[in-house]
Amino acid sequence: MPSAENQQQLDIAAERAKCTFDPSQLTALFYGGEEKMKRLKAIEAMVDREPVFDRTDRYFLGRTERFKRALPMVKRYVELRNEHGLTPEESAHFKVYIDDYIPVHLHESMFLPVLRSQASDEQLKVWGPHAENYHYIGCYAQTELGHGSALSRLETTATLDLATDQWVINSPTQSSAKFWIGTLGKMANHAVVQAKLIIKGKDYGAHPFLVPLRSLKDHTPLPGVVIKDQGPKQGAISMDNGYARFNHVRIPRTNMLMRFSQVSKEGVYSKPIHPKLAYGGMTAVRTTLINHSALSMARAVTIATRYSAVRRQGNVDLKTDLETQVLDYPAVQYRILPLLSHAFATIFSGYWMNEMYAQYNADITKGDTSLLKDVHVYSSGLKSYCTKLGADGIEEARRCLGGHGFSLFSGMIDFHRQFLATVTYEGENALLTQQVSRYLLKLYKDVVRKPDMHLSPPSRYIVSLVDHERFVQQRCAARSMAELYHPEIVLKAFQHRAARLIFELAQAEKQGAQWSDLNLECMRLSKAHVQYIMIENFHNGLEKRYNVSSNPTPEQEALLAAIRSVYNLHVFYTLETELAEFLEDGYFSPEQAAWTRQALKDSLKSVRPNAVGFADCFGFTDKFLNSALGSYDGRAYERMAEMTEYEPLNGKEMTDERGVVWGYEEFLRPLIFGEVGPYKARKPESKL
């Protein structure tokens, strides 16, 4: 009988041998296509060759050590970017693959995009070269101690001094201090600051301003600017999130970003073509967070699937004397495999959102804002849903690792701590659901008044509410469990559910309910609408990318069958989780609910043989995963032991050549040899 270590390698090999498709055929999906995958894989190899990005001892470093370690990473990254002429997309992947939130991360992910999109062409000619070449190291300063994504409630002011042709940037209260601003604490010398624009006492709302923070000569804070690192936090350990207050700091009038709004020397304000254009920075980041959620879920499920396939616990096979693979238990499959399906569903919706956002950017340059509402609402809804799906799913996958899931060596904890912030920044998730619901409610009211009005595809189902008497008679058309697998039946069910929740929200408002009392209804509606979009995008993505209409090869058929099993798992897991909302108005019958539960069990069984193959298809390298439990070769226990060699407590500074820990003579020996006095319990009634 092989040792446990050898058995793990045999088990992972057996898992790959029974896979029904070639996992490499799917890897390009998560890289954005074959050509892009080749380029990004070359970026990964570039990172792996550089000693400065080595992550071997990362889990043993504290916050100050991580920050110090990140500074040479920043320098080397910029050198390589300049040397190889990396595109923004390649640069972004470079930083993702470093897998450390290096202090200038937000220079490229927030500061530059906002500058490019909201500064005028004339301003970009001046500022652009400095910012692109890191002469300006920037951050995006919106969030304050007292307010975050609600731009209308920000307190920082920018008051125009007509006599000097300058803006006066001021933090009038403690709560107006900028807070949580990445790159601000120690690195940034410039910030795009969101502040209330005030001219002659009139408040024109929040607008972006380019504000110098530190001297370009010696990096000292400029007069009137108080900056500090804000202190320890749950994740993003290497990032210098900062705190800043402005004491009547003066900047030129032309430092207001003026692509959409302008202020003349005479103090004349020209408003933007649409008031929501100020949200462009947040919208861009929300869009990227959808793809980030998909890859984070994929990372977690890769580790959990591989380890659960090589970890044996419980029931013993009398023929082999082997315990059962943990991944063969249905309860474990129910907790891990849906996360796999969510990763696929999310990546398809991420690409859909990317296409919409790209079209919006193209339109806005022509003055066309018709897509702005859709982009804002759908990026908000998907960000809210997908980041929660990821945060919850990653933690559930970690728990499935057993006791070893509590170790940083699992490779799950460090990146999960960093991911957790996504549910809050760029719009707190629960708050975003109100924006989605308010928009859907407005569309419903508009459709009632004008049934033939144009609706974008994701919201066309709202038309079904025009004839409400007919709507309430709708029932799920599935007459057997097999029919429940038909995409049109599934999509119709999710459309009906979302439409009903829109109507119920409208009725509650009509009956006089305050909007603030409808938070729960908004959360339900937003989730229902986004789940419909996710399933439709997953289905459409499969049809577009993998459905071969004529003469498919056996390999193509096997691939399509495998990925359809993942689609079915996503559908039935989502349905089963939300069954109450399909049952409560009679759209589903109790029998159809029972079919749903059985279809979910069948989908888990269908995906199980290919589970490790799907984990492999994401294409993560062992260096990136940095996980003893989720490595490609399955050597979980050996790697756990090997990683202890890097623990500083086991090194010479803390343990001498005899294996005795530092401090033994001074602190431990007196205890062991009874030199600290005898112990005798005090009677409870006696005083200390």
XYZ file of C-alpha atoms in Angstrom:
688
model
C 0.000 0.000 0.000
C 1.497 3.382 -0.975
C 2.224 6.059 1.633
C -0.251 8.896 2.057
C 2.092 11.191 0.117
C 2.429 8.794 -2.817
C -1.299 8.053 -2.729
C -2.026 11.758 -3.181
C 0.009 11.808 -6.385
C -1.754 8.657 -7.578
C -5.132 10.201 -6.766
C -4.511 13.446 -8.646
C -3.235 11.485 -11.649
C -6.329 9.264 -11.578
C -8.570 12.357 -11.472
C -6.941 13.732 -14.600
C -7.115 10.369 -16.357
C -10.911 10.190 -16.013
C -11.497 13.759 -17.217
C -13.680 13.654 -20.340
C -12.267 16.784 -22.012
C -8.968 18.579 -22.506
C -8.793 21.306 -19.826
C -6.394 23.402 -21.902
C -9.247 24.012 -24.359
C -10.941 26.205 -21.734
C -7.955 28.073 -20.332
C -8.123 30.784 -22.985
C -11.653 31.664 -21.813
C -10.267 33.011 -18.560
C -7.502 34.920 -20.312
C -9.734 36.553 -22.915
C -8.750 34.450 -25.932
C -5.842 32.435 -27.320
C -3.724 35.339 -28.501
C -4.173 37.284 -25.294
C -3.414 34.178 -23.245
C -0.036 33.774 -24.975
C 0.881 37.365 -24.173
C -0.258 37.170 -20.561
C 1.469 33.831 -19.980
C 4.660 35.516 -21.175
C 4.061 38.222 -18.549
C 3.727 35.539 -15.873
C 7.024 33.977 -16.934
C 8.634 37.428 -16.787
C 7.492 37.858 -13.177
C 8.664 34.374 -12.206
C 12.172 35.108 -13.481
C 12.582 38.144 -11.219
C 13.857 37.418 -7.668
C 12.297 40.609 -6.303
C 8.806 39.131 -6.828
C 9.573 35.870 -5.004
C 6.733 35.034 -2.614
C 8.325 32.117 -0.741
C 8.433 33.873 2.633
C 5.481 36.221 2.128
C 3.268 34.521 4.696
C 5.834 35.171 7.439
C 6.114 38.942 6.983
C 4.381 41.658 8.993
C 2.874 44.847 7.603
C 5.977 47.038 7.753
C 8.067 44.236 6.234
C 5.537 43.726 3.456
C 5.554 47.451 2.644
C 9.351 47.573 2.567
C 9.412 44.464 0.377
C 6.915 46.099 -2.000
C 9.018 49.201 -2.735
C 11.680 47.397 -4.809
C 8.815 45.527 -6.505
C 7.382 48.878 -7.593
C 10.680 50.032 -9.049
C 11.345 46.767 -10.879
C 7.798 46.613 -12.222
C 8.071 50.109 -13.731
C 11.477 49.262 -15.191
C 10.111 46.135 -16.876
C 6.983 47.953 -18.043
C 9.124 50.619 -19.698
C 11.686 48.162 -21.057
C 9.094 45.935 -22.739
C 6.507 48.609 -23.551
C 3.753 46.742 -21.736
C 0.215 47.685 -22.707
C -2.217 48.781 -19.941
C -3.804 45.328 -20.127
C -0.432 43.590 -19.802
C 0.569 45.901 -16.964
C -2.648 45.110 -15.148
C -2.022 41.373 -15.477
C 1.566 41.858 -14.312
C 0.287 43.377 -11.047
C -2.401 40.703 -10.667
C 0.200 37.978 -11.055
C 2.550 39.597 -8.522
C -0.336 38.787 -6.173
C 0.536 41.582 -3.782
C -1.337 44.850 -3.555
C 1.794 46.913 -4.197
C 1.558 50.565 -3.150
C 1.216 51.996 -6.679
C -1.477 49.542 -7.753
C -4.130 52.258 -7.655
C -1.976 54.672 -9.648
C -2.790 52.605 -12.730
C -6.158 51.154 -11.763
C -7.782 54.398 -10.521
C -5.666 57.558 -10.910
C -4.688 57.106 -14.551
C -8.119 55.937 -15.804
C -9.850 58.886 -14.125
C -7.259 61.293 -15.505
C -7.578 59.846 -19.013
C -11.368 59.894 -18.985
C -12.112 63.185 -17.191
C -9.210 65.511 -17.975
C -9.522 67.552 -21.167
C -7.237 66.927 -24.132
C -5.302 70.082 -23.285
C -4.828 68.978 -19.673
C -3.720 65.509 -20.726
C -1.024 67.005 -22.942
C 0.464 68.568 -19.814
C -0.269 65.978 -17.130
C -0.365 62.774 -19.148
C 3.370 62.243 -19.762
C 4.174 62.916 -16.092
C 1.498 60.508 -14.874
C 2.199 57.772 -17.416
C 5.904 57.810 -16.522
C 5.412 57.862 -12.739
C 6.820 61.373 -12.315
C 3.367 61.978 -10.882
C 2.489 59.088 -8.572
C -1.227 59.393 -8.113
C -4.201 58.249 -6.101
C -7.949 58.769 -6.331
C -9.230 60.575 -3.224
C -12.982 60.266 -2.947
C -13.837 58.403 0.256
C -13.922 60.422 3.466
C -14.100 59.472 7.112
C -17.803 60.298 7.109
C -18.884 59.346 3.578
C -17.846 57.003 0.782
C -19.586 56.414 -2.522
C -22.330 59.034 -2.011
C -20.726 61.898 -3.932
C -23.497 64.298 -2.991
C -22.622 63.977 0.691
C -18.880 64.593 0.473
C -17.681 67.483 2.652
C -14.319 68.445 1.121
C -14.717 71.785 -0.641
C -13.105 73.431 -3.642
C -13.972 77.136 -3.551
C -13.066 79.389 -6.460
C -11.065 82.506 -5.557
C -11.804 84.792 -8.508
C -9.147 87.284 -7.454
C -6.292 84.765 -7.757
C -7.843 82.395 -10.311
C -7.345 79.521 -7.870
C -9.312 76.802 -6.156
C -9.050 76.600 -2.386
C -9.221 72.951 -1.311
C -10.347 72.565 2.287
C -11.354 69.881 4.765
C -13.785 71.808 7.001
C -14.458 68.996 9.491
C -12.757 65.925 10.871
C -15.235 63.721 9.016
C -14.273 65.408 5.727
C -10.733 63.998 5.888
C -9.965 61.705 2.960
C -9.627 58.139 4.240
C -8.971 54.662 2.831
C -7.173 56.198 -0.148
C -4.778 53.617 -1.568
C -1.251 54.883 -2.451
C -1.878 58.059 -0.416
C -0.222 57.171 2.887
C 3.420 57.178 1.770
C 3.696 57.035 -2.010
C 1.490 59.494 -3.878
C 2.627 62.994 -4.804
C -0.640 63.855 -6.574
C -4.298 63.032 -6.050
C -7.471 63.354 -8.040
C -9.613 64.765 -5.236
C -13.387 64.704 -5.358
C -14.624 67.919 -3.735
C -17.726 70.100 -3.725
C -17.269 72.828 -6.329
C -18.310 76.206 -4.896
C -18.497 79.451 -6.867
C -19.778 82.640 -5.214
C -21.372 80.592 -2.457
C -23.190 78.224 -4.806
C -22.522 74.493 -4.464
C -22.334 72.719 -7.852
C -21.718 69.258 -6.385
C -18.675 67.011 -6.372
C -16.094 67.422 -9.127
C -12.562 66.049 -9.604
C -9.457 68.192 -9.063
C -5.772 67.392 -9.542
C -4.143 68.310 -6.235
C -0.358 68.138 -5.609
C 0.368 66.422 -2.277
C 4.123 66.127 -1.905
C 7.136 67.975 -3.264
C 8.500 66.608 -6.529
C 11.979 67.534 -5.259
C 12.162 65.651 -1.961
C 8.702 64.045 -1.401
C 7.888 66.150 1.665
C 4.173 66.969 2.199
C 3.256 70.356 0.753
C 2.054 73.228 2.970
C -1.490 72.757 4.178
C -1.542 69.035 3.403
C -1.549 66.636 6.349
C -1.003 63.025 5.272
C -0.665 59.847 7.301
C -0.895 56.142 6.678
C -4.202 55.104 8.192
C -2.891 52.010 9.978
C -3.379 48.231 9.970
C -6.311 46.627 8.201
C -7.655 43.171 7.412
C -6.062 42.774 3.984
C -4.042 44.638 1.333
C -1.155 44.598 3.779
C 1.425 46.089 1.397
C -0.803 48.986 0.366
C -0.397 52.361 2.100
C -4.040 53.351 2.433
C -3.924 56.886 3.726
C -5.579 59.746 5.526
C -5.381 63.367 4.353
C -6.722 66.753 5.410
C -6.426 69.938 3.396
C -6.066 73.299 5.119
C -6.981 75.864 2.478
C -4.652 74.408 -0.126
C -4.488 76.518 -3.290
C -4.311 75.061 -6.787
C -4.771 76.698 -10.223
C -8.303 76.948 -11.562
C -7.158 74.823 -14.501
C -6.465 71.905 -12.135
C -10.157 71.061 -12.200
C -10.590 68.102 -14.574
C -12.515 69.744 -17.398
C -13.486 67.181 -20.028
C -17.170 67.255 -19.079
C -17.547 70.344 -16.844
C -15.697 73.633 -17.165
C -15.271 76.804 -15.127
C -14.039 79.962 -16.831
C -11.737 82.586 -15.362
C -14.837 84.698 -14.768
C -16.375 81.946 -12.698
C -18.909 80.773 -15.277
C -19.786 77.113 -14.772
C -20.550 74.896 -17.780
C -22.355 71.753 -16.719
C -21.699 68.284 -18.181
C -23.943 66.697 -20.781
C -25.053 64.224 -18.090
C -24.819 64.638 -14.288
C -23.759 61.001 -13.719
C -20.518 61.372 -15.680
C -18.771 62.114 -12.391
C -19.271 58.447 -11.467
C -17.058 57.298 -14.343
C -14.160 56.318 -12.097
C -16.266 54.080 -9.889
C -18.050 52.536 -12.872
C -14.747 51.539 -14.467
C -13.542 49.834 -11.299
C -16.880 48.083 -10.745
C -16.565 46.609 -14.214
C -13.096 45.207 -13.487
C -14.298 43.815 -10.145
C -16.646 41.425 -11.951
C -13.748 39.712 -13.724
C -11.683 39.914 -10.541
C -14.458 38.076 -8.703
C -14.491 35.322 -11.313
C -10.741 34.760 -11.108
C -10.769 34.843 -7.303
C -13.529 32.224 -7.182
C -11.604 30.154 -9.721
C -8.494 30.392 -7.566
C -10.312 29.247 -4.435
C -12.065 26.363 -6.161
C -8.781 25.219 -7.731
C -7.204 24.836 -4.296
C -10.296 23.304 -2.674
C -10.957 20.863 -5.516
C -7.414 19.572 -5.806
C -6.993 19.127 -2.065
C -10.396 17.502 -1.629
C -9.490 15.078 -4.416
C -6.279 13.948 -2.682
C -7.486 14.179 0.904
C -8.968 10.911 2.176
C -11.148 10.781 5.286
C -13.902 8.620 6.774
C -15.359 5.535 5.111
C -12.846 2.787 4.292
C -12.979 0.683 1.126
C -12.458 -2.913 2.291
C -10.800 -3.914 -0.995
C -8.175 -1.164 -1.065
C -8.069 -0.254 2.638
C -8.274 3.374 1.518
C -10.475 6.012 3.063
C -12.896 7.885 0.808
C -11.751 10.883 -1.191
C -13.333 13.892 0.490
C -14.562 15.206 -2.867
C -16.732 12.096 -3.236
C -18.986 13.141 -0.341
C -22.118 14.922 -1.672
C -22.012 17.460 1.174
C -18.519 18.525 0.086
C -19.518 18.629 -3.580
C -22.469 20.855 -2.662
C -20.111 23.304 -0.955
C -17.266 23.365 -3.518
C -18.529 22.596 -7.017
C -21.119 25.409 -7.255
C -18.243 27.855 -6.767
C -16.749 26.393 -9.934
C -19.974 27.112 -11.791
C -20.150 30.633 -10.342
C -16.650 31.357 -11.659
C -17.762 30.414 -15.182
C -21.020 32.343 -14.920
C -19.209 35.415 -13.624
C -16.535 35.445 -16.324
C -19.210 35.381 -19.043
C -21.052 38.278 -17.387
C -17.736 40.064 -16.960
C -17.083 39.910 -20.693
C -20.623 41.088 -21.370
C -20.103 44.050 -19.040
C -16.702 44.819 -20.591
C -18.267 45.003 -24.047
C -21.002 47.323 -22.818
C -18.496 49.565 -21.052
C -16.249 49.715 -24.133
C -19.237 50.736 -26.258
C -20.182 53.367 -23.691
C -16.668 54.836 -23.789
C -16.789 54.981 -27.572
C -20.203 56.657 -27.470
C -19.306 59.206 -24.814
C -16.518 60.644 -26.961
C -19.246 61.533 -29.466
C -21.454 63.079 -26.801
C -23.817 60.077 -26.739
C -24.820 59.233 -23.149
C -27.612 56.769 -23.995
C -25.742 53.822 -22.467
C -24.742 55.628 -19.284
C -27.683 54.485 -17.146
C -27.396 50.868 -18.239
C -23.634 50.825 -17.676
C -23.995 52.413 -14.248
C -26.831 50.163 -13.101
C -25.608 46.839 -14.462
C -22.045 47.396 -13.289
C -23.469 48.266 -9.858
C -25.719 45.213 -9.717
C -23.087 42.778 -10.970
C -20.397 44.225 -8.714
C -22.691 43.901 -5.707
C -23.744 40.337 -6.482
C -20.472 38.894 -7.784
C -18.225 40.235 -5.045
C -20.580 38.844 -2.396
C -20.752 35.558 -4.273
C -16.961 35.499 -4.290
C -16.415 36.548 -0.678
C -18.899 33.969 0.625
C -17.784 31.236 -1.767
C -14.073 31.603 -1.051
C -14.700 31.345 2.689
C -16.875 28.260 2.212
C -14.155 26.667 0.091
C -11.595 27.466 2.790
C -13.729 25.747 5.407
C -13.862 22.659 3.224
C -10.097 22.306 3.635
C -10.537 21.168 7.221
C -8.010 22.211 9.836
C -5.359 22.980 7.235
C -7.653 25.687 5.877
C -6.732 27.723 8.954
C -3.095 27.821 7.828
C -1.729 30.536 5.575
C 0.046 27.686 3.780
C -3.353 26.751 2.351
C -2.960 29.691 -0.026
C -6.537 30.719 0.694
C -6.332 33.213 3.533
C -4.015 35.965 2.277
C -5.839 36.574 -1.001
C -9.269 36.167 0.624
C -8.477 38.864 3.192
C -7.608 41.164 0.333
C -10.697 40.217 -1.675
C -13.050 40.977 1.221
C -12.645 44.709 0.681
C -14.373 44.433 -2.711
C -17.803 44.139 -1.087
C -17.337 47.652 0.293
C -15.275 49.848 -2.004
C -16.679 51.431 -5.164
C -20.117 51.228 -3.611
C -21.159 49.195 -0.575
C -22.970 46.131 -1.864
C -26.286 46.537 -0.073
C -26.422 50.216 -1.023
C -25.873 49.429 -4.702
C -28.959 47.223 -4.763
C -31.076 50.332 -4.177
C -29.696 51.935 -7.327
C -30.496 48.840 -9.379
C -34.013 48.601 -7.956
C -34.750 52.287 -8.384
C -33.787 52.032 -12.054
C -35.933 48.933 -12.655
C -38.846 50.606 -10.885
C -38.525 53.650 -13.131
C -38.460 51.449 -16.239
C -41.631 49.704 -15.054
C -43.438 53.025 -14.568
C -42.281 54.201 -18.002
C -43.445 50.961 -19.662
C -46.882 51.212 -18.045
C -47.245 54.687 -19.570
C -45.701 53.707 -22.908
C -45.783 49.927 -23.549
C -43.966 50.186 -26.881
C -40.954 52.069 -25.491
C -37.467 50.748 -26.223
C -35.873 48.620 -23.501
C -32.386 47.158 -23.524
C -32.324 43.319 -23.688
C -31.674 42.659 -19.965
C -34.832 44.529 -18.951
C -37.281 43.671 -21.745
C -39.073 41.175 -19.531
C -40.612 44.153 -17.698
C -43.082 44.474 -20.594
C -44.810 41.331 -19.308
C -46.153 43.407 -16.398
C -48.233 45.651 -18.671
C -51.003 43.025 -18.746
C -50.871 42.220 -15.045
C -53.916 39.951 -15.041
C -52.233 37.740 -17.595
C -48.922 37.978 -15.772
C -50.247 36.595 -12.486
C -51.594 33.554 -14.337
C -48.128 32.579 -15.613
C -46.796 29.202 -14.480
C -43.599 27.292 -15.169
C -44.116 25.277 -18.380
C -41.924 22.304 -17.380
C -43.969 19.083 -17.415
C -41.047 16.873 -16.411
C -37.633 17.213 -14.831
C -36.076 16.862 -18.291
C -37.953 19.946 -19.509
C -36.568 21.906 -16.570
C -33.194 21.716 -18.331
C -34.516 23.704 -21.324
C -32.828 27.153 -21.301
C -35.970 28.990 -22.398
C -37.931 27.574 -19.451
C -35.213 28.481 -16.968
C -34.794 32.020 -18.326
C -38.555 32.551 -18.309
C -38.671 31.521 -14.657
C -35.999 34.005 -13.653
C -37.666 36.744 -15.708
C -41.010 36.107 -14.030
C -39.513 36.204 -10.558
C -37.704 39.504 -11.182
C -40.785 41.062 -12.810
C -42.980 40.069 -9.866
C -40.562 41.648 -7.409
C -40.575 44.868 -9.461
C -44.378 44.944 -9.298
C -44.375 44.290 -5.551
C -41.877 47.096 -4.996
C -44.040 49.442 -7.072
C -47.119 48.491 -5.059
C -45.320 49.075 -1.757
C -44.238 52.517 -2.911
C -47.723 53.283 -4.218
C -49.169 52.423 -0.816
C -46.983 55.050 0.816
C -43.970 53.091 2.030
C -40.859 55.184 2.550
C -37.957 54.262 0.267
C -35.723 53.783 3.304
C -38.152 51.124 4.557
C -37.839 49.144 1.313
C -34.172 48.179 1.623
C -34.909 44.469 1.904
C -37.213 44.531 -1.120
C -34.455 46.283 -3.085
C -31.907 43.645 -2.092
C -34.233 40.857 -3.217
C -35.065 42.545 -6.510
C -31.494 43.431 -7.406
C -30.357 39.874 -6.708
C -33.189 38.425 -8.784
C -32.424 40.692 -11.732
C -28.682 40.024 -11.629
C -29.151 36.270 -11.302
C -31.274 36.377 -14.453
C -28.552 38.351 -16.275
C -25.871 35.921 -15.075
C -27.738 32.864 -16.322
C -28.621 34.474 -19.641
C -25.007 35.567 -20.200
C -23.752 32.095 -19.313
C -26.167 30.521 -21.780
C -25.415 33.045 -24.531
C -21.690 32.704 -23.936
C -21.882 28.939 -24.377
C -23.853 29.266 -27.583
C -21.486 31.889 -28.962
C -18.191 30.254 -28.041
C -18.689 26.502 -27.834
C -21.811 25.358 -29.650
C -20.693 23.791 -32.952
C -23.792 23.551 -35.114
C -22.616 21.030 -37.696
C -20.274 18.036 -37.689
C -18.667 18.538 -34.289
C -15.634 16.417 -33.511
C -15.779 14.014 -30.542
C -13.468 16.395 -28.673
C -15.807 19.337 -29.318
C -18.822 17.327 -28.212
C -17.046 16.270 -25.023
C -16.046 19.849 -24.229
C -19.550 21.196 -24.808
C -21.118 18.438 -22.699
C -18.698 19.147 -19.859
C -19.238 22.886 -19.798
C -23.002 22.460 -20.129
C -22.894 20.360 -16.977
C -21.311 23.343 -15.229
C -24.011 25.621 -16.653
C -26.714 23.279 -15.351
C -25.069 23.218 -11.941
C -25.094 27.007 -11.785
C -28.746 27.129 -12.841
C -30.036 24.516 -10.422
C -27.909 25.635 -7.493
C -29.250 29.172 -7.946
C -32.807 27.906 -8.376
C -32.594 25.673 -5.323
C -31.139 28.468 -3.208
C -33.976 30.820 -4.183
C -36.818 28.279 -4.384
C -39.064 30.167 -1.966
C -39.399 33.080 -4.381
C -40.446 30.773 -7.217
C -42.970 28.988 -5.021
C -44.578 31.852 -3.137
C -46.721 33.099 -6.040
C -47.376 29.617 -7.432
C -45.093 29.970 -10.468
C -43.398 26.732 -9.422
C -45.394 23.788 -8.168
C -44.145 21.635 -5.261
C -43.386 18.907 -7.802
C -41.241 21.279 -9.865
C -39.413 22.279 -6.681
C -38.652 18.608 -6.047
C -37.382 18.250 -9.629
C -35.101 21.230 -9.021
C -33.518 19.593 -5.983
C -33.023 16.322 -7.831
C -31.589 18.141 -10.864
C -29.087 19.830 -8.562
C -27.973 16.477 -7.159
C -27.677 15.082 -10.673
C -25.670 18.119 -11.790
C -23.205 17.640 -8.928
C -22.715 14.011 -9.970
C -22.258 15.068 -13.584
C -19.562 17.634 -12.785
C -17.711 15.487 -10.222
C -15.649 13.316 -12.688
C -14.306 16.455 -14.363
C -13.783 18.508 -11.205
C -9.974 18.415 -11.226
C -9.979 18.998 -14.985
C -12.033 22.142 -14.491
C -9.651 23.274 -11.743
C -6.767 22.771 -14.180
C -8.509 24.701 -16.938
C -8.112 28.003 -15.092
C -4.390 27.843 -15.816
C -3.047 29.022 -12.458
C 0.627 28.328 -11.848
C 1.821 26.858 -8.541
C 3.843 30.022 -7.909
C 0.732 32.149 -8.213
C -1.408 29.901 -6.018
C 1.350 29.757 -3.384
C -0.580 26.894 -1.794
C 0.697 23.710 -0.211
C -2.755 22.166 -0.571
C -3.640 23.192 -4.114
C -0.476 22.460 -6.058
C -0.713 20.781 -9.444
C 1.155 17.632 -8.353
C -1.136 16.916 -5.396
C 1.717 16.646 -2.858
C -0.306 18.439 -0.174
C 1.180 16.913 2.963
C 4.761 17.013 1.765
C 4.423 20.658 0.763
C 2.844 21.579 4.109
C 5.910 20.122 5.853
C 8.309 21.776 3.415
C 6.827 25.226 3.981
C 7.521 25.047 7.725
C 11.222 25.291 6.859
C 10.714 28.980 6.055
C 9.112 29.810 9.412
C 11.401 32.326 11.217
C 10.642 30.668 14.564
C 12.463 27.633 13.187
C 15.488 29.701 12.097
C 18.774 30.442 13.844
C 17.586 33.727 15.347
C 14.883 31.969 17.350
C 16.265 28.438 17.746
C 19.861 27.474 18.575
C 21.836 24.537 17.185
C 20.399 22.292 19.899
C 16.828 23.083 18.837
C 16.186 25.221 21.935
C 14.022 28.326 21.523
C 15.238 31.863 22.239
C 14.357 32.975 25.777
C 14.536 29.517 27.302
C 17.116 30.417 29.969
C 15.393 33.641 30.997
C 11.718 32.740 30.753
C 11.087 28.996 30.421
C 13.777 27.376 32.562
C 12.597 29.171 35.743
C 9.127 27.714 35.194
C 10.300 24.200 34.510
C 12.680 24.160 37.499
C 10.154 25.618 39.957
C 11.917 28.936 40.433
C 8.779 31.099 40.303
C 7.203 29.806 43.501
C 4.573 27.115 44.169
C 0.951 27.405 43.089
C -1.857 27.238 45.633
C -5.395 28.189 44.655
C -6.846 31.165 46.535
C -10.200 30.719 48.222
C -12.872 32.591 46.205
C -14.005 34.641 49.219
C -10.509 35.932 50.003
C -9.308 39.241 48.581
C -6.653 39.502 45.902
